[in-house]
XYZ file of N, CA, C and O in Angstrom:
380
model
N -26.386 32.433 -6.850
C -25.245 31.912 -7.578
C -25.726 31.212 -8.845
O -26.711 30.496 -8.836
N -25.000 31.408 -9.893
C -25.355 30.830 -11.190
C -24.648 29.486 -11.364
O -23.438 29.381 -11.157
N -25.389 28.458 -11.713
C -24.815 27.136 -11.957
C -24.641 26.976 -13.457
O -25.591 27.120 -14.229
N -23.414 26.669 -13.862
C -23.132 26.523 -15.289
C -23.157 25.054 -15.651
O -22.353 24.278 -15.169
N -24.066 24.669 -16.500
C -24.181 23.280 -16.928
C -23.771 23.165 -18.394
O -24.583 22.921 -19.274
N -22.487 23.359 -18.654
C -21.983 23.218 -20.014
C -20.679 22.428 -19.989
O -20.330 21.818 -18.982
N -19.937 22.454 -21.067
C -18.725 21.628 -21.181
C -17.615 22.097 -20.248
O -16.702 21.337 -19.950
N -17.646 23.331 -19.779
C -16.601 23.822 -18.882
C -16.729 23.254 -17.475
O -15.815 23.349 -16.689
N -17.851 22.672 -17.146
C -18.053 22.118 -15.816
C -17.190 20.874 -15.584
O -16.871 20.529 -14.459
N -16.795 20.204 -16.637
C -15.996 18.982 -16.509
C -14.616 19.264 -15.935
O -13.992 18.383 -15.376
N -14.119 20.487 -16.037
C -12.801 20.810 -15.493
C -12.843 21.027 -13.993
O -11.831 21.033 -13.347
N -14.020 21.203 -13.426
C -14.143 21.490 -11.997
C -14.136 20.212 -11.171
O -13.553 20.147 -10.107
N -14.803 19.167 -11.645
C -14.918 17.951 -10.851
C -14.568 16.723 -11.693
O -14.349 16.815 -12.883
N -14.549 15.588 -11.032
C -14.229 14.312 -11.672
C -15.488 13.730 -12.313
O -16.536 13.668 -11.674
N -15.387 13.293 -13.555
C -16.523 12.667 -14.220
C -16.571 11.188 -13.860
O -15.569 10.487 -13.957
N -17.693 10.705 -13.441
C -17.853 9.306 -13.063
C -18.476 8.556 -14.232
O -19.676 8.329 -14.274
N -17.640 8.159 -15.163
C -18.116 7.458 -16.351
C -17.615 6.028 -16.351
O -16.517 5.741 -15.897
N -18.402 5.143 -16.894
C -17.971 3.762 -17.085
C -17.267 3.617 -18.431
O -16.283 2.899 -18.557
N -17.769 4.287 -19.467
C -17.178 4.227 -20.805
C -16.834 5.634 -21.267
O -17.607 6.575 -21.052
N -15.682 5.780 -21.891
C -15.263 7.061 -22.427
C -15.393 7.011 -23.949
O -15.111 5.993 -24.577
N -15.797 8.120 -24.528
C -16.092 8.155 -25.954
C -14.899 8.239 -26.867
O -15.053 8.106 -28.077
N -13.709 8.449 -26.345
C -12.539 8.567 -27.205
C -11.331 7.936 -26.532
O -11.414 7.481 -25.397
N -10.207 7.932 -27.212
C -8.961 7.392 -26.665
C -8.061 8.550 -26.234
O -8.029 9.593 -26.877
N -7.316 8.369 -25.149
C -6.509 9.429 -24.561
C -5.031 9.054 -24.633
O -4.666 7.886 -24.497
N -4.140 10.048 -24.818
C -2.700 9.743 -24.840
C -2.196 9.407 -23.433
O -2.459 10.120 -22.472
N -1.482 8.280 -23.331
C -0.992 7.778 -22.043
C 0.456 7.352 -22.213
O 0.852 6.866 -23.273
N 1.251 7.517 -21.150
C 2.645 7.081 -21.148
C 2.719 5.716 -20.472
O 2.363 5.574 -19.305
N 3.159 4.687 -21.193
C 3.298 3.334 -20.667
C 4.752 3.111 -20.268
O 5.656 3.310 -21.080
N 4.983 2.705 -19.020
C 6.337 2.472 -18.516
C 6.531 0.973 -18.368
O 5.813 0.310 -17.629
N 7.514 0.422 -19.081
C 7.825 -1.004 -18.992
C 8.669 -1.284 -17.755
O 9.173 -0.367 -17.109
N 8.855 -2.558 -17.439
C 9.611 -2.933 -16.240
C 11.097 -2.605 -16.369
O 11.771 -2.409 -15.362
N 11.626 -2.522 -17.596
C 13.035 -2.181 -17.779
C 13.274 -0.672 -17.791
O 14.400 -0.220 -17.908
N 12.208 0.133 -17.676
C 12.348 1.583 -17.620
C 12.044 2.286 -18.929
O 11.969 3.507 -18.964
N 11.886 1.539 -20.007
C 11.570 2.165 -21.289
C 10.126 2.648 -21.291
O 9.267 2.116 -20.592
N 9.853 3.687 -22.081
C 8.514 4.275 -22.119
C 7.962 4.265 -23.537
O 8.714 4.347 -24.503
N 6.646 4.163 -23.630
C 5.945 4.151 -24.913
C 4.722 5.046 -24.766
O 4.016 4.976 -23.757
N 4.473 5.887 -25.764
C 3.244 6.670 -25.781
C 2.202 5.895 -26.566
O 2.452 5.411 -27.662
N 1.008 5.749 -25.989
C -0.060 5.036 -26.678
C -1.389 5.684 -26.365
O -1.489 6.585 -25.536
N -2.437 5.221 -27.034
C -3.794 5.715 -26.829
C -4.524 4.728 -25.924
O -4.508 3.530 -26.181
N -5.166 5.246 -24.852
C -5.815 4.395 -23.859
C -7.258 4.856 -23.689
O -7.585 6.024 -23.905
N -8.125 3.949 -23.290
C -9.548 4.256 -23.231
C -9.931 5.134 -22.037
O -11.001 5.718 -22.032
N -9.075 5.245 -21.016
C -9.350 6.087 -19.853
C -8.325 7.203 -19.768
O -7.169 6.996 -20.115
N -8.740 8.383 -19.306
C -7.778 9.495 -19.210
C -6.845 9.331 -18.009
O -7.149 9.717 -16.899
N -5.678 8.736 -18.236
C -4.653 8.566 -17.211
C -3.366 9.158 -17.741
O -3.181 9.308 -18.943
N -2.446 9.476 -16.831
C -1.169 10.033 -17.276
C -0.130 8.936 -17.511
O 0.547 8.928 -18.511
N -0.001 8.024 -16.538
C 1.044 6.999 -16.614
C 0.439 5.641 -16.289
O -0.335 5.506 -15.339
N 0.820 4.621 -17.052
C 0.506 3.227 -16.753
C 1.826 2.502 -16.547
O 2.774 2.700 -17.314
N 1.898 1.672 -15.513
C 3.121 0.904 -15.269
C 2.821 -0.570 -15.440
O 1.828 -1.076 -14.930
N 3.677 -1.265 -16.157
C 3.529 -2.697 -16.358
C 3.980 -3.428 -15.086
O 4.944 -3.024 -14.442
N 3.300 -4.496 -14.695
C 3.720 -5.240 -13.504
C 5.028 -5.977 -13.754
O 5.330 -6.403 -14.870
N 5.805 -6.139 -12.703
C 7.098 -6.803 -12.785
C 6.903 -8.311 -12.753
O 6.164 -8.832 -11.925
N 7.555 -9.027 -13.657
C 7.473 -10.486 -13.696
C 8.486 -11.055 -12.707
O 9.690 -10.932 -12.901
N 8.001 -11.650 -11.635
C 8.897 -12.127 -10.575
C 9.682 -13.373 -10.979
O 10.668 -13.703 -10.343
N 9.259 -14.062 -12.027
C 9.998 -15.258 -12.435
C 11.329 -14.916 -13.106
O 12.223 -15.749 -13.168
N 11.497 -13.693 -13.572
C 12.751 -13.298 -14.218
C 13.759 -12.722 -13.235
O 14.910 -12.508 -13.588
N 13.360 -12.486 -11.991
C 14.249 -11.894 -10.998
C 15.174 -12.944 -10.393
O 14.846 -14.134 -10.366
N 16.335 -12.516 -9.868
C 17.174 -13.443 -9.108
C 16.456 -13.886 -7.835
O 15.553 -13.215 -7.349
N 16.883 -15.033 -7.310
C 16.199 -15.641 -6.160
C 16.201 -14.724 -4.933
O 15.189 -14.587 -4.250
N 17.325 -14.066 -4.647
C 17.424 -13.212 -3.455
C 16.496 -12.000 -3.580
O 15.815 -11.628 -2.616
N 16.458 -11.381 -4.750
C 15.601 -10.207 -4.936
C 14.116 -10.588 -4.912
O 13.283 -9.853 -4.397
N 13.797 -11.757 -5.442
C 12.407 -12.220 -5.432
C 11.929 -12.464 -4.001
O 10.825 -12.080 -3.619
N 12.787 -13.082 -3.164
C 12.427 -13.316 -1.765
C 12.300 -12.002 -0.992
O 11.425 -11.857 -0.143
N 13.176 -11.026 -1.305
C 13.095 -9.725 -0.638
C 11.803 -9.009 -1.001
O 11.160 -8.388 -0.147
N 11.373 -9.107 -2.261
C 10.103 -8.484 -2.672
C 8.918 -9.158 -1.986
O 7.979 -8.506 -1.563
N 8.953 -10.483 -1.869
C 7.880 -11.202 -1.199
C 7.813 -10.846 0.284
O 6.736 -10.716 0.853
N 8.979 -10.675 0.927
C 9.008 -10.294 2.332
C 8.428 -8.901 2.532
O 7.737 -8.631 3.503
N 8.711 -7.978 1.600
C 8.144 -6.631 1.704
C 6.644 -6.639 1.438
O 5.898 -5.889 2.040
N 6.200 -7.493 0.540
C 4.787 -7.538 0.170
C 3.953 -8.245 1.232
O 2.827 -7.850 1.511
N 4.501 -9.306 1.822
C 3.802 -10.062 2.857
C 4.654 -10.058 4.129
O 5.423 -10.984 4.369
N 4.530 -9.011 4.978
C 5.345 -8.972 6.195
C 4.937 -10.067 7.171
O 3.813 -10.554 7.162
N 5.892 -10.454 8.025
C 5.629 -11.529 8.978
C 4.687 -11.034 10.074
O 4.606 -9.843 10.370
N 3.993 -11.967 10.702
C 3.058 -11.628 11.758
C 3.836 -11.279 13.025
O 4.896 -11.850 13.287
N 3.324 -10.344 13.829
C 4.029 -10.008 15.075
C 4.033 -11.198 16.038
O 3.071 -11.953 16.116
N 5.142 -11.323 16.768
C 5.277 -12.442 17.695
C 4.397 -12.217 18.925
O 4.257 -11.101 19.415
N 3.836 -13.292 19.433
C 2.987 -13.223 20.615
C 3.886 -13.192 21.847
O 4.750 -14.048 22.025
N 3.676 -12.185 22.692
C 4.489 -12.063 23.905
C 3.940 -12.987 24.982
O 2.733 -13.152 25.123
N 4.858 -13.565 25.742
C 4.445 -14.435 26.829
C 3.950 -13.601 28.003
O 4.488 -12.535 28.298
N 2.929 -14.104 28.670
C 2.366 -13.398 29.809
C 3.252 -13.622 31.028
O 3.711 -14.734 31.289
N 3.489 -12.538 31.772
C 4.352 -12.645 32.952
C 3.608 -13.344 34.081
O 2.430 -13.121 34.306
N 4.333 -14.198 34.783
C 3.755 -14.887 35.943
C 4.556 -14.510 37.180
O 5.724 -14.112 37.099
N 3.942 -14.626 38.321
C 4.587 -14.274 39.573
C 5.132 -15.498 40.310
O 5.415 -15.432 41.506
N 5.313 -16.614 39.645
C 5.773 -17.839 40.308
C 7.242 -17.772 40.683
O 7.641 -18.266 41.727
N 8.066 -17.145 39.891
C 9.503 -17.128 40.151
C 9.960 -15.941 40.977
O 11.154 -15.720 41.131
N 9.055 -15.138 41.520
C 9.425 -13.934 42.256
C 9.406 -14.245 43.756
O 8.464 -14.833 44.280
N 10.451 -13.815 44.438
C 10.529 -13.973 45.893
C 9.846 -12.765 46.531
O 10.323 -11.632 46.421
N 8.723 -12.980 47.212
C 7.935 -11.885 47.773
C 8.569 -11.275 49.012
O 8.246 -10.142 49.380
N 9.494 -11.969 49.653
C 10.146 -11.427 50.854
C 11.046 -10.238 50.526
O 11.276 -9.386 51.385
N 11.546 -10.155 49.298
C 12.405 -9.019 48.932
C 11.598 -7.729 48.812
O 12.168 -6.638 48.947
N 10.296 -7.815 48.591
C 9.447 -6.631 48.432
C 8.601 -6.357 49.674
O 7.706 -5.525 49.627
N 8.905 -7.044 50.762
C 8.117 -6.926 51.985
C 8.188 -5.522 52.579
O 7.241 -5.035 53.184
N 9.311 -4.825 52.390
C 9.496 -3.492 52.950
C 8.602 -2.442 52.303
O 8.362 -1.381 52.857
N 8.080 -2.728 51.112
C 7.215 -1.765 50.418
C 5.746 -1.915 50.775
O 4.930 -1.087 50.389
N 5.362 -2.952 51.496
C 3.959 -3.167 51.864
C 3.598 -2.295 53.045
O 4.400 -2.094 53.967
N 2.400 -1.796 53.070
C 1.932 -1.007 54.201
C 1.314 -1.923 55.226
O 0.664 -2.896 54.884
N 1.522 -1.619 56.517
C 0.991 -2.448 57.585
C -0.236 -1.823 58.185
O -0.470 -0.699 58.219
């Protein structure tokens, strides 16, 4: 098999670069839904701006926090045999 080590090889796999030599066209999406085309240092298709939680209504902000940080599961109590009358189950015991 012939291994091709030229510029066409970049389309086959992902390049692991820390710095890119040029700027790439990217679509920036604002929190209100508006979009802007800009040049970005990494080849990405879409960038989304983070939502500012201080501008949200109180109910929606609490709902987002609840979704982001779910509550811990409740600890179940261990069953004890103190309140069970053993005479009712006497017929099931083998002699």
